[in-house]
Each structure stands twice: as structure tokens, then as C-alpha cells.
Coordinates of C-alpha atoms in Angstrom, one line a residue:
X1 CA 29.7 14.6 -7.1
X2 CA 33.4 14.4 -5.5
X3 CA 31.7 12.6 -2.7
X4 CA 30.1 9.8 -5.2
X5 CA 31.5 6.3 -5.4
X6 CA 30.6 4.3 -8.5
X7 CA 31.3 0.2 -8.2
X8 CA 32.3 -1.5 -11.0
X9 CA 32.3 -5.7 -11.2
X10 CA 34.0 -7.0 -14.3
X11 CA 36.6 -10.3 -14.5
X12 CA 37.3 -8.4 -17.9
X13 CA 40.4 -6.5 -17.1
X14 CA 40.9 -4.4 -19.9
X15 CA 37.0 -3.1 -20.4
X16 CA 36.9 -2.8 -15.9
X17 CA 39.8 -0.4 -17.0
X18 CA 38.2 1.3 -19.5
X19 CA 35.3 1.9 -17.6
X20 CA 37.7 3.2 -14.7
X21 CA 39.1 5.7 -16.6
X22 CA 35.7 6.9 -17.7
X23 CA 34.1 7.3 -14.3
X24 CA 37.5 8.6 -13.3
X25 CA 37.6 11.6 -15.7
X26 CA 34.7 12.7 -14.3
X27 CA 35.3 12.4 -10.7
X28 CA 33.2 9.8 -9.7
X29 CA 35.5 7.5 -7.6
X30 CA 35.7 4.5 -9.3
X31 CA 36.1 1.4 -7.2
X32 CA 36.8 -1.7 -9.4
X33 CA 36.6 -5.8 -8.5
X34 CA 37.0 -8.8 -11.0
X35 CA 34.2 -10.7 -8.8
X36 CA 32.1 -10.0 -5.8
X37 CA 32.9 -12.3 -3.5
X38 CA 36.0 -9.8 -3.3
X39 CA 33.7 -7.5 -1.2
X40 CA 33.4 -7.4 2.4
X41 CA 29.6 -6.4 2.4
X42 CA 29.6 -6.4 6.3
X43 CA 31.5 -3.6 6.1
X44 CA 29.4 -1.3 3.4
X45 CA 26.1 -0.1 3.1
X46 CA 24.4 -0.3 -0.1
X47 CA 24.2 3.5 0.0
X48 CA 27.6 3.6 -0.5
X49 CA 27.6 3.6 -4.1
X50 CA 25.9 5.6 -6.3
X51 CA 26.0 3.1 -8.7
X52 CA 26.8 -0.4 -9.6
X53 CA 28.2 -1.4 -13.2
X54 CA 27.7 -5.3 -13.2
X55 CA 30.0 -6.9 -16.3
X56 CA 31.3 -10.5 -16.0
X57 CA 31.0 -12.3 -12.6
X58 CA 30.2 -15.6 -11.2
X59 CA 26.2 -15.9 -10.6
X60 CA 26.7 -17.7 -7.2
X61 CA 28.3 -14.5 -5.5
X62 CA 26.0 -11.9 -8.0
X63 CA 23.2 -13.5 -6.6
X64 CA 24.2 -13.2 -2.9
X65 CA 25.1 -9.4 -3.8
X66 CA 21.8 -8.9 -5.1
X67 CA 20.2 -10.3 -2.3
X68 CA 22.5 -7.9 0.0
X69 CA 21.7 -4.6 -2.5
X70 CA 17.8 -5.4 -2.0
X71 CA 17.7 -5.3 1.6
X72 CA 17.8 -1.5 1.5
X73 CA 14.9 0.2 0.1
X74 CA 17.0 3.4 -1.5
X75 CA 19.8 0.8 -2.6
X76 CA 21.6 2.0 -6.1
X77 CA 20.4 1.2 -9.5
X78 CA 22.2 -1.5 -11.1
X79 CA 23.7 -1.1 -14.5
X80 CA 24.1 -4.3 -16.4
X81 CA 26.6 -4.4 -19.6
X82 CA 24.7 -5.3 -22.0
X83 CA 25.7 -8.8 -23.1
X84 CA 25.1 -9.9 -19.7
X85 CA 21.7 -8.1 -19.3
X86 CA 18.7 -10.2 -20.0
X87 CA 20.6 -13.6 -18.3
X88 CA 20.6 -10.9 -15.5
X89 CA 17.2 -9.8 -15.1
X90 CA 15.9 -13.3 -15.5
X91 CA 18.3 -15.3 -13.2
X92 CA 17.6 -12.5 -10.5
X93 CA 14.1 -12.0 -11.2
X94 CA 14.8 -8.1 -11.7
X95 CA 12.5 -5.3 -12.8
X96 CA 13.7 -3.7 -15.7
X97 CA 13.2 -0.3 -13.7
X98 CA 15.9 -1.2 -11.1
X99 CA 18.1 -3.2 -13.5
X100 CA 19.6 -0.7 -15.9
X101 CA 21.2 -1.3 -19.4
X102 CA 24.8 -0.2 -20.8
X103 CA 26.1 -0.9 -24.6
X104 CA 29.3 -2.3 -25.0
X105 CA 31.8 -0.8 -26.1
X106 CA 31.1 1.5 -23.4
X107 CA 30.1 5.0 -24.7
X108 CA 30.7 8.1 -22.8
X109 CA 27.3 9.7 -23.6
X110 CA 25.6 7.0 -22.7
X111 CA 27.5 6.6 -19.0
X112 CA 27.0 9.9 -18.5
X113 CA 23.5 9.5 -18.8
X114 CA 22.8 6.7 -16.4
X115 CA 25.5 8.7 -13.8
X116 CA 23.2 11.4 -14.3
X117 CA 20.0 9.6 -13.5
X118 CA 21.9 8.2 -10.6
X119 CA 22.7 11.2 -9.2
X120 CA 18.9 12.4 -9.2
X121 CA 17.6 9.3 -7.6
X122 CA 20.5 9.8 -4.8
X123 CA 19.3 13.3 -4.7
X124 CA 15.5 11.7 -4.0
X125 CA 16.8 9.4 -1.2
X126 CA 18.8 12.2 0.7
X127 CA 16.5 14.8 0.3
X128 CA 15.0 15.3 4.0
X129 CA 11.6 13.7 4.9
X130 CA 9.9 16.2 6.1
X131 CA 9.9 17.9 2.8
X132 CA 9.8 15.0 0.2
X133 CA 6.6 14.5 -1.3
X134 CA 4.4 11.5 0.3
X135 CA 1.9 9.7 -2.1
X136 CA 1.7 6.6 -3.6
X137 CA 4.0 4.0 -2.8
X138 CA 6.8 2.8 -5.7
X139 CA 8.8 4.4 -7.7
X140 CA 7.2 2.8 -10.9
X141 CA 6.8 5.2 -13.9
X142 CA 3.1 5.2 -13.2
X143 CA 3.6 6.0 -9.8
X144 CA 6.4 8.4 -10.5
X145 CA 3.3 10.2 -12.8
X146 CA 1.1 10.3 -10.5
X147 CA 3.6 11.8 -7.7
X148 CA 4.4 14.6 -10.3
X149 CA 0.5 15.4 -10.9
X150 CA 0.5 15.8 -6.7
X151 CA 3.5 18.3 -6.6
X152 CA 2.1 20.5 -9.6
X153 CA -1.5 21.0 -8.1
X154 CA -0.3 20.7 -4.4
X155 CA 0.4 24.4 -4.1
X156 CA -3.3 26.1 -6.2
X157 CA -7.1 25.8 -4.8
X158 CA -7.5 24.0 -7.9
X159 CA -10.4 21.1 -7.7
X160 CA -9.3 17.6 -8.4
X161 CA -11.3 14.6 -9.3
X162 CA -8.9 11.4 -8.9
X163 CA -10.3 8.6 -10.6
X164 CA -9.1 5.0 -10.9
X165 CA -10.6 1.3 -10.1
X166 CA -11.5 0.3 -6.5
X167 CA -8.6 -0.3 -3.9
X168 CA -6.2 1.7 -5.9
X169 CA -5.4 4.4 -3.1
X170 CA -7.6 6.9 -4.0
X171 CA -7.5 9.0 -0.7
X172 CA -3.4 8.2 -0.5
X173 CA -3.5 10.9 -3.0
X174 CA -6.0 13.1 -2.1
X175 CA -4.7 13.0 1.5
X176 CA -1.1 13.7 0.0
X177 CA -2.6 17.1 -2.1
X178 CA -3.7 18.5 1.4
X179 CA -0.7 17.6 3.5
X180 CA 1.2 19.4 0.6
X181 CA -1.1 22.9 0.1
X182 CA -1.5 25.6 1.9
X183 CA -4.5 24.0 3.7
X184 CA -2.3 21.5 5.5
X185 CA -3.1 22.9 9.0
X186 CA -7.1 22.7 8.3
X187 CA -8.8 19.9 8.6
X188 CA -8.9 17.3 6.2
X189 CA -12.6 15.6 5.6
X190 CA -13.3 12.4 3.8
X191 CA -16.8 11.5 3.2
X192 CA -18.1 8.5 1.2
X193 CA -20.8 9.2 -0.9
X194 CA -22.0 5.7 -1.9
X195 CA -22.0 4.4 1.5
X196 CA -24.5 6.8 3.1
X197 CA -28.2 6.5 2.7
X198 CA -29.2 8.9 -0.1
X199 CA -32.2 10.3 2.3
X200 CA -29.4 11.1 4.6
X201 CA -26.5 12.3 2.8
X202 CA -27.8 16.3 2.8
X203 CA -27.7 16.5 6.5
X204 CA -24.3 14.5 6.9
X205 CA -22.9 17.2 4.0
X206 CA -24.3 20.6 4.9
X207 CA -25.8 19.6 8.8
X208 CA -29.0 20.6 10.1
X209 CA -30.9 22.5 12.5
X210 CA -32.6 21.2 15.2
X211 CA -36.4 19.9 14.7
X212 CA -35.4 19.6 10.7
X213 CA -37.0 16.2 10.4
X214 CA -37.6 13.6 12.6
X215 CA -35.1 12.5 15.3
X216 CA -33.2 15.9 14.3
X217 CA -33.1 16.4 18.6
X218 CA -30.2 18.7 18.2
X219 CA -28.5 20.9 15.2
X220 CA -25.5 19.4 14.0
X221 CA -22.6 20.1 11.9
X222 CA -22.1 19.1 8.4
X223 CA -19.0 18.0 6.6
X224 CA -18.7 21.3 4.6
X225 CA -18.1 23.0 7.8
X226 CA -16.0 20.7 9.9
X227 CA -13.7 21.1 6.6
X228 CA -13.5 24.8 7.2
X229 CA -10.5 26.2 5.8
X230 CA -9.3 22.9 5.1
X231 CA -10.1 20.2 2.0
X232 CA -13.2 17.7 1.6
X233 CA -13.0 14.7 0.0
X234 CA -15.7 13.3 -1.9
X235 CA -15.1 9.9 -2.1
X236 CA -17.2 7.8 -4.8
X237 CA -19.0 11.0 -6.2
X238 CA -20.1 8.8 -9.1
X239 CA -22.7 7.5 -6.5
X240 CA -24.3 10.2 -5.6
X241 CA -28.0 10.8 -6.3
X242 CA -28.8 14.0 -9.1
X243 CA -30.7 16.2 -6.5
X244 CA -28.1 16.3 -4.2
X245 CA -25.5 16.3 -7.5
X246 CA -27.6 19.9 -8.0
X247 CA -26.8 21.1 -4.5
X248 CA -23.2 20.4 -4.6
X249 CA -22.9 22.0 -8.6
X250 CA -24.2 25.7 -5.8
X251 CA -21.3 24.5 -3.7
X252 CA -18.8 25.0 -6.2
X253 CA -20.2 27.6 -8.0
X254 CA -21.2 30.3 -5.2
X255 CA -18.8 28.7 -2.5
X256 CA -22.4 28.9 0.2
X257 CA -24.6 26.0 1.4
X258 CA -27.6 25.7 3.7
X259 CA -28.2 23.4 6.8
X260 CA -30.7 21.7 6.7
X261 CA -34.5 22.9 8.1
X262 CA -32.4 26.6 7.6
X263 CA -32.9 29.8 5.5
X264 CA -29.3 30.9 6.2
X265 CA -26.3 30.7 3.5
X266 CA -23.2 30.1 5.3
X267 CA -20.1 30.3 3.6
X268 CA -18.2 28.0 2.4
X269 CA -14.0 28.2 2.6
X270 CA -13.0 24.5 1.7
X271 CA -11.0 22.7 -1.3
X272 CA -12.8 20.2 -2.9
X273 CA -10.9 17.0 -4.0
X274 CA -13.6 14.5 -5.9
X275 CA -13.1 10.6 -6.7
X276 CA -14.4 8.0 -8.2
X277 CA -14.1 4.1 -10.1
X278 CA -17.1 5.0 -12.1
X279 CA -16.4 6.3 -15.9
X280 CA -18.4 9.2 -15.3
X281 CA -18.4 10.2 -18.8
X282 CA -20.7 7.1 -19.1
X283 CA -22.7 7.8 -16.5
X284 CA -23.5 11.5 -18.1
X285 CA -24.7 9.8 -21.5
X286 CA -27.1 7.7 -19.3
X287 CA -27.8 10.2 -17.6
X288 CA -27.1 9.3 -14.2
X289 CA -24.3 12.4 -13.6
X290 CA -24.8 15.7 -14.5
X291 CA -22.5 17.3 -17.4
X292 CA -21.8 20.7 -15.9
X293 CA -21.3 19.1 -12.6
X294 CA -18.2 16.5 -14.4
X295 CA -16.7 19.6 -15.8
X296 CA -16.9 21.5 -12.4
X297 CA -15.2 18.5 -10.9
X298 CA -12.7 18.0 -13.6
X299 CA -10.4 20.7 -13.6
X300 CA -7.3 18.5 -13.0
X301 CA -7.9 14.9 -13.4
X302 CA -5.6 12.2 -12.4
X303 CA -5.7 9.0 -12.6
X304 CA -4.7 6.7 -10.0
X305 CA -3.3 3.2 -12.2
X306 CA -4.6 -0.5 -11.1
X307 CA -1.5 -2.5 -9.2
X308 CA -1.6 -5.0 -12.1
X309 CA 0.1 -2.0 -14.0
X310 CA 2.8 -1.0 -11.1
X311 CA 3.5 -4.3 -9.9
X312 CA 7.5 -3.5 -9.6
X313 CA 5.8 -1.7 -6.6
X314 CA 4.4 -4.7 -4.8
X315 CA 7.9 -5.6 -3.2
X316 CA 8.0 -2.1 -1.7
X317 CA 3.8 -2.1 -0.9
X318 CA 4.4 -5.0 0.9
X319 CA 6.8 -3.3 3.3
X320 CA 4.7 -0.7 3.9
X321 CA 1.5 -2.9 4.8
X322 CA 3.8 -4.8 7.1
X323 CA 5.0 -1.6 9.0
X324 CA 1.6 -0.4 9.5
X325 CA 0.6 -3.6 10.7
X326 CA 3.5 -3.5 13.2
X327 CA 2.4 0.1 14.5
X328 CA -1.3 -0.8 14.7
X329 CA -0.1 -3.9 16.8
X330 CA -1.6 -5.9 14.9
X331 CA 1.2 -8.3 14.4
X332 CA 3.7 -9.0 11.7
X333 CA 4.9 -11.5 8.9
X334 CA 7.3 -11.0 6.3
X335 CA 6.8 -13.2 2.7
X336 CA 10.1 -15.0 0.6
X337 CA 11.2 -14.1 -2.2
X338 CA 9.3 -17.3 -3.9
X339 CA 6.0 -15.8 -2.3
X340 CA 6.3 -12.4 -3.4
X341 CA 7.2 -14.3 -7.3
X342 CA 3.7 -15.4 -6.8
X343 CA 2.1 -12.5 -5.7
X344 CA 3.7 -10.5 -9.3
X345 CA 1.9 -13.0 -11.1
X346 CA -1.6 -12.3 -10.2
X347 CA -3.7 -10.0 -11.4
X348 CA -5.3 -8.6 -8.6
X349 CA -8.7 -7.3 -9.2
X350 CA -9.0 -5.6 -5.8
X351 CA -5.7 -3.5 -6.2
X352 CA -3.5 -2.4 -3.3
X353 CA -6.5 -3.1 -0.9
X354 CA -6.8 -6.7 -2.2
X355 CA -3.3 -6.7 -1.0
X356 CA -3.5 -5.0 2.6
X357 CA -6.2 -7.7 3.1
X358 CA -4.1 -10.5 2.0
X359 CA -0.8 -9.3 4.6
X360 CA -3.0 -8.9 7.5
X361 CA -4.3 -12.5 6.6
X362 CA -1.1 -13.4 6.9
X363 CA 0.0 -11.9 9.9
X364 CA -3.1 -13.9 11.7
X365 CA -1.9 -17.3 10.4
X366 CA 1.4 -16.9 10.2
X367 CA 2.6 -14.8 12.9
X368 CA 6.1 -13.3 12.8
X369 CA 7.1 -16.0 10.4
X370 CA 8.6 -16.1 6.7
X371 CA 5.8 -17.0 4.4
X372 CA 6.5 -19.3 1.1
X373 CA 4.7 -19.7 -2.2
X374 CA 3.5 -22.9 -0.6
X375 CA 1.4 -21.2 2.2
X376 CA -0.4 -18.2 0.5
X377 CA -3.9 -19.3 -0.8
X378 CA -4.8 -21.3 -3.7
X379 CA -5.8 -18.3 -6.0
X380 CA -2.8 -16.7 -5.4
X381 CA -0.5 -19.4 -6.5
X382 CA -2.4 -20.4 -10.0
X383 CA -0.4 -21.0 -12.8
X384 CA 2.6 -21.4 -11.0
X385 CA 4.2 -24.3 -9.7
X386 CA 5.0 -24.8 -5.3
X387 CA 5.8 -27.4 -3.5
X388 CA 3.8 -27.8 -0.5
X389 CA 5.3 -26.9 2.7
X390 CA 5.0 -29.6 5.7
X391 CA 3.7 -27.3 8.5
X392 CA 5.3 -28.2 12.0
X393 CA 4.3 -30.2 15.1
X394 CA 2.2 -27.7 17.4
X395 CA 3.7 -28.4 20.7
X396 CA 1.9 -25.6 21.9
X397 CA -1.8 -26.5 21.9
X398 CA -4.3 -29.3 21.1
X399 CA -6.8 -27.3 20.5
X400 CA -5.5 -25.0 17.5
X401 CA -3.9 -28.2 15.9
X402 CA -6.9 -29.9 16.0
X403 CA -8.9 -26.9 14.5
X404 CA -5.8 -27.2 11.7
X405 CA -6.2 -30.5 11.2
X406 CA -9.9 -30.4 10.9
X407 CA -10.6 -27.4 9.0
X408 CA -14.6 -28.2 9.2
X409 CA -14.7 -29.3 12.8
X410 CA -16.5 -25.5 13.7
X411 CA -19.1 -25.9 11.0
X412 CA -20.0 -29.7 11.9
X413 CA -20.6 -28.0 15.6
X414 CA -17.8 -29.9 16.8
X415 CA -16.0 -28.3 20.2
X416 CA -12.4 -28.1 18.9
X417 CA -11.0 -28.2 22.7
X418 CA -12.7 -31.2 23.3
X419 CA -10.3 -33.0 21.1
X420 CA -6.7 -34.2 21.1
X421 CA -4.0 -34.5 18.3
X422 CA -0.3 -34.0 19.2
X423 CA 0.7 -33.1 15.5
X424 CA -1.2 -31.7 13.0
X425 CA -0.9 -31.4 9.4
X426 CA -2.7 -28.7 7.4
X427 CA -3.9 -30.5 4.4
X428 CA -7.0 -29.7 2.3
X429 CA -10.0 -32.2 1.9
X430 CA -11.2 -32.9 -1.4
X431 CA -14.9 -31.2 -0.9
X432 CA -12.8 -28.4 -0.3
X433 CA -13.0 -25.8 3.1
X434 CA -14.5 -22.4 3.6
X435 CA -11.5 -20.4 4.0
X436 CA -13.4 -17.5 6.3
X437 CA -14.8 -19.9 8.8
X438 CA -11.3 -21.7 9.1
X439 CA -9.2 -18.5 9.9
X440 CA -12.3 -17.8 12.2
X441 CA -11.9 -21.0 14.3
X442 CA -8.0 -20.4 14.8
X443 CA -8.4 -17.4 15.9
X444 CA -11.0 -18.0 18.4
X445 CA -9.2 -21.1 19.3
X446 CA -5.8 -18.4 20.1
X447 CA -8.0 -16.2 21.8
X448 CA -9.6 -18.9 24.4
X449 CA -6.0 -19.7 25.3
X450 CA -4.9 -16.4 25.6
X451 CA -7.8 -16.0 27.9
X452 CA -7.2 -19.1 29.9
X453 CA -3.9 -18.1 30.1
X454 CA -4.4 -14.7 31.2
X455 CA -7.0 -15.4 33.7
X456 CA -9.9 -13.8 31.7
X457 CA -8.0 -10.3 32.1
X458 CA -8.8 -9.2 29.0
X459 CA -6.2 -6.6 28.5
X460 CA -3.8 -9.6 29.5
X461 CA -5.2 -11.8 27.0
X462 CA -4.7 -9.1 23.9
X463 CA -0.8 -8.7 25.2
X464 CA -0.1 -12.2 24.3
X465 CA -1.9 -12.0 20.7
X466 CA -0.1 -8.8 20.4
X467 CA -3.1 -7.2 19.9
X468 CA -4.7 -4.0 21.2
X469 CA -7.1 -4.3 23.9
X470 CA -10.4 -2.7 22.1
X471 CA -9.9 -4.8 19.0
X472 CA -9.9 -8.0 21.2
X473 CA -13.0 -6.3 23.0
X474 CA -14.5 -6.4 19.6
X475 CA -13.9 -9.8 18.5
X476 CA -15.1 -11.3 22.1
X477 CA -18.4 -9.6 21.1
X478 CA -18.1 -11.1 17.7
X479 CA -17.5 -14.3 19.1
X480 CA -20.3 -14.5 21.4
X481 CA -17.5 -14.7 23.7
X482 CA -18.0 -11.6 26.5
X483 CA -19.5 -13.8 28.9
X484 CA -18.3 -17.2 28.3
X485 CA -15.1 -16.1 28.6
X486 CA -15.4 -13.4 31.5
X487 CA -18.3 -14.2 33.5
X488 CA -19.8 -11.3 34.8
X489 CA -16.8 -9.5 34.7
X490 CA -16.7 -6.0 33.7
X491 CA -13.3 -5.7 31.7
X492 CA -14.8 -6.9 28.8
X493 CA -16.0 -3.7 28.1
X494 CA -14.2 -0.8 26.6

């Protein structure tokens, strides 16, 4: 703790002293200022401090700290005194999680407390990544749970059965009890069980021999045994159909299956990690999921929570999405502060993947640019009130800013390149616009000009849309585009 550095903002001299003789007493470094604009931020890190006591300041230079402290991800908690608290967190739009509370007159129990809760969140940030637990991102008390469930069942060959609505990150979890067990060397095997044919989902579980049915030309491993040694994930379990529900109850009770069209047990050395948006409970009373099967799965439940009840994490989710965006090369965008405002207040019935979606939406329309309230879509911005942002002139092409400017141009069979507007205006007609085939015209529009542009080399082409090759490949094909655009060229094909 001699190392720790504890910042303390007050224009009140006599309680910034008392405070300073607090923090002092036990060694934490006090460092005290009457207002922020006394800081040289250029020349500090917002890991610097362990914490930050916030009394009274002026709210021009608070706000620009607080925009300085939120640029780093693992910045320190803030500690508000408490008559300045709530004007705080509502002129700053805080979380209560990152925006911390302190009586005044300070007490020294309580400051110890919030030092000590300090020091265990600095001891979370420096603690090396190659050990700290991955899972869920956010550091909301749900997600915090949920990390904690990980870490305690991580290390036993206990059987999970994660449960939770659709898009809530499921397999993060599952994926994040593997990379953290012994098992983390083996493979790890996700299979969906509602999205296979139920005819087929024997053989794609447990294999089968050659000649087992028809179009069986060759034997062929099953999931249980490309999982060997390693953990299989059973994705949607509360869609699979009651025979096979019998076969996999064997599974977990005698550890052997059979491939199909065989007589043979093999043996079966895998972890089984289950999941689910069904209630199966439910599903048992109408009999749709077997009881002893639920209590085979359910050894240690836990439940993943919808992003409407974590949405202090959407800030950080949001920085994620756009980083694996950025490694995929699939582009980038980043959203204000006025956009992500927006984003809190929705409910978002399709969770974090509802999300995902949204970004790399985004990232197509807006690429590499600072997206407003004004520009998300319409159902993301009800019940709040934006002021629509002018979009600017498109010096660039014709084409696109006709295709902008008449969003139903594609669908009236129109050939967007065959007309000419030198400044366009996105603006919404009043029968409305389907959204999909809009975003599907720009983007062919982008991709005929990266063509041109390129030559009709594809791999040219997906450079400038900063784009990998194979997915442009795909949406040519999509398009209707692979010979229009490249003759009887074969680089068109992966």
C-alpha cells in the first residue's frame, strides 16, 4: 500500500485537510487540489490513483476529468462526498457501481472501507492476464456472480447446465470453464442441439459406421469423440428430442456410447457443460424433458442474467464488439456518449447478441466514424429525444449518394449508378423504408466501386473495404455479382 496514491478534490480547505490526515495515517499518499483544473492530466495516467475523493469543485472541469478518468477501462473508482453525490451521478450520467458514496463528516471506518475495496479492484487490474479469469464482460454485480460461479467449478469434472435467455453469452461461459480446468489442452466441442435435424443428431453426437443408413459412404466421427479428453457443450439441450434425451441420460451415467450402425461401446472421457433459454422445469411437467435427465444436468446451475439487468456493462461490451470487429477486419466505428445514453435505455430483447449485431451494423454504415443518438435506428432511440444529424456531401460517389438519397431506388428495380446527385441527404419517406434492403444497396453499391476501382481483382477490391478476401467472395455470390463483376475470371473463387 506505500506505493498507493489516493486523489482528493475539495475547494473545502478544512474537510480536504481532514481527509488528508486520514489517508495520511494510513500511508496512502494523499495528494490534495481545491479544483481540477489544477491537474496536468497530460502528465498522469488514470492508474495513478487508487482512488479519487470528489468533494466541492466546479462542474465544467469535473466533467472534463470525468471524461479523462473514462478513457481507461481499469480507471479508479470515484468516491463522491455525499452532499455532492446524486448532482454527481446525474450531471455525469454515472453508474452507481463506478461512482461511490462517502458520509460527511468523514468517518474513518467507512474510508477504510472503500480504501479497502480500492485496493482489491487495483489488485484485479494488476493481476497478470494470463491468469485472470476470462468470462463475461463487466464488472456488474451480476457479472461479478457469474465470474465467481466460473472460478469455483473451473477446477472439478462437475457437469454444468448454464441457463439464461437467448444472446446472453451462453458459450462465453462455458468456453471460459474449459479454458480454466484441467481439460484446457483437450479439445473444446460445441454442438447445437436445436439446430440439427432430429433424424440426424445421433450420428453428428456419437458418429457412425460406414453403410449405417443411407449416404453413410464412410464411418465418421461423432462429437463425443472429437471431445476426447476435453469438454462438450450442449448448446440448447432443451431442444432435443426424448429418444435421443434417453441416449445422452447412458452418456452420463455409464460414461460409453455407440456409433451408429455399431455393437461396440467406446468409452467416453469428456466433461459435459449443458445450456439452455428453455425453463426446463416447465418442459418436464409437459413432459417434453425428462426429470432424471434435468437432475443429471443440473449439478451446478448458473445463470447467465439478460443485458437489460447489467447494462452498466454495455459501455465496456461495446469495446469489446469493436475490437473484435477490428481483428476480424471487418471494420470499425466507435459511438458518443449521447449514442451509448440511448443504447442504456433500451431494453434489448436479443441481449448481448442484439448488440454485436447492432456495432457491426454500424461499422458498415458508418465506417471509422463517431456515431450520435441521431444516426442509430429508430427503435433504438424511442422515448428519448435527438436531434437529427445532417449527414455530409458525398464527394466521393454518385452512386452511393444516390442509393442514400433514395432508399427504395433497389426495390423499384432502379440502377442506382445510372443516376446522378452531387449531395445527398439521408432522410426517411413517410411510407417508411425496409431497413435490410437499404443497408444491402450501400453495400453493393461500395463493393461495385471497389471493384471498378480495383480492376475486378477481387482481393484488391476487399483491401479498400477493409475487408477479408473470402467474406467479399461470399457476398459477390450473394449479390449475384461473381460474373458481372469478374467476367470469367477465376479470382472470384476462394
Amino acid at each position: 500500500m506505500s506505493e498507493a496514491r489516493v486523489l482528493v478534490i475539495d475547494s473545502d480547505a478544512g474537510r480536504s485537510e481532514n481527509l488528508r490526515a486520514i489517508l495520511d495515517f494510513v500511508d496512502l499518499r494523499p495528494v490534495t487540489v481545491e479544483d481540477c483544473s489544477a491537474l496536468d492530466l497530460g502528465g498522469h495516467k488514470p492508474q495513478d490513483w487508487l482512488a479519487v475523493i470528489v468533494g466541492k469543485t466546479g462542474a465544467d472541469s469535473l466533467a472534463a476529468f470525468v471524461d479523462w478518468l473514462r478513457r481507461d477501462r481499469l480507471h479508479p473508482p470515484l468516491i463522491v462526498l455525499q452532499p455532492y453525490y446524486e448532482q454527481v451521478l446525474e450531471r455525469h450520467n454515472l453508474d452507481r457501481s463506478a461512482c461511490l458514496s462517502l458520509d460527511t463528516p468523514v468517518r474513518h471506518v467507512q474510508l477504510s472501507e472503500l480504501m479497502r475495496r480500492a485496493s482489491l479492484l487495483r489488485m484485479e487490474q494488476e493481476e497478470p492476464r494470463n491468469t485472470r479469469l476470462t468470462g463475461p464482460t463487466g464488472t456488474s454485480p451480476a457479472v461479478r456472480r457469474v465470474r465467481k460461479m466460473i472460478e469455483q467449478v473451473a477446477g472439478f469434472e462437475t457437469t454444468v447446465l448454464i441457463t439464461g435467455e437467448s444472446g446472453t453469452g451462453k458459450e462465453v461461459v462455458a468456453r471460459s470453464i474449459h479454458e480454466h480446468s484441467a481439460r484446457r489442452g483437450k479439445p473444446f466441442v460445441a454442438v447445437n442441439c436445436g439446430a440439427i435435424p432430429h433424424e440426424l443428431l445421433e450420428s453428428e453426437l456419437f458418429g457412425h459406421e460406414k453403410g449405417a443408413f443411407t449416404g453413410a459412404i464412410t464411418a465418421r466421427r461423432g462429437r463425443f469423440e472429437m471431445a476426447d479428453g476435453g469438454t462438450l457443450f450442449l448448446d440448447e439441450i432443451g431442444d432435443m428430442p426424448l429418444p435421443m434425451q434417453v441416449k445422452i441420460l447412458r452418456v452420463l451415467q455409464e460414461r460409453t456410447y455407440e456409433r451408429v450402425g455399431s455393437n461396440r461401446s467406446s468409452q467416453c472421457d469428456v466433461r459435459i457443460v449443458a445450456a439452455t433459454h428453455r425453463n426446463l422445469e416447465d418442459n418436464i411437467v409437459k413432459g417434453s424433458f425428462r426429470e432424471d435427465l434435468y437432475y443429471r444436468l443440473n449439478v451446478f446451475p448458473i445463470e447467465m442474467p439478460p443485458l437489460r439487468e447489467r447494462i452498466e456493462d454495455l459501455p465496456a461490451l461495446i469495446e469489446d464488439l469493436v475490437q473484435m470487429l477490428e481483428k476480424s477486419g471487418h471494420g470499425s466505428v466507435r459511438l458518443a456518449a449521447d449514442a451509448i445514453g440511448a443504447l442504456k435505455a433500451y431494453h434489448w430483447p436479443g441481449n448481448v447478441r442484439e448488440l454485436s449485431n447492432l456495432i457491426e451494423r454500424m461499422a458498415v454504415l458508418h465506417p471509422r466514424a463517431t456515431v450520435g443518438a441521431a444516426e442509430l435506428p429508430a427503435r433504438y432511440r424511442a422515448g428519448i429525444a435527438v436531434e437529427p444529424a445532417p449527414q455530409p456531401a458525398f464527394a466521393a460517389s454518385a452512386a452511393l449518394a444516390s442509393i442514400i438519397a433514395n432508399p427504395i431506388a433497389g426495390r423499384a428495380g432502379i440502377d442506382p449508378d445510372a443516376m446522378t446527385i452531387a449531395r445527398a441527404e439521408v432522410t426517411l419517406p413517410p411510407e417508411g423504408v425496409n431497413l435490410k434492403d437499404h443497408i444491402e444497396n450501400i453495400e453493393l453499391s461500395l463493393i461495385r466501386q471497389a471493384l471498378a476501382q480495383a480492376g475486378g481483382v477481387v482481393a484488391h477490391a476487399a483491401k479498400l473495404l477493409n475487408t477479408r478476401r473470402t467474406t467479399l467472395v461470399e457476398k459477390l455470390r450473394k449479390y449475384g455479382l461473381s460474373r458481372e463483376a469478374m467476367g470469367e475470371l477465376d479470382d472470384v473463387h476462394p
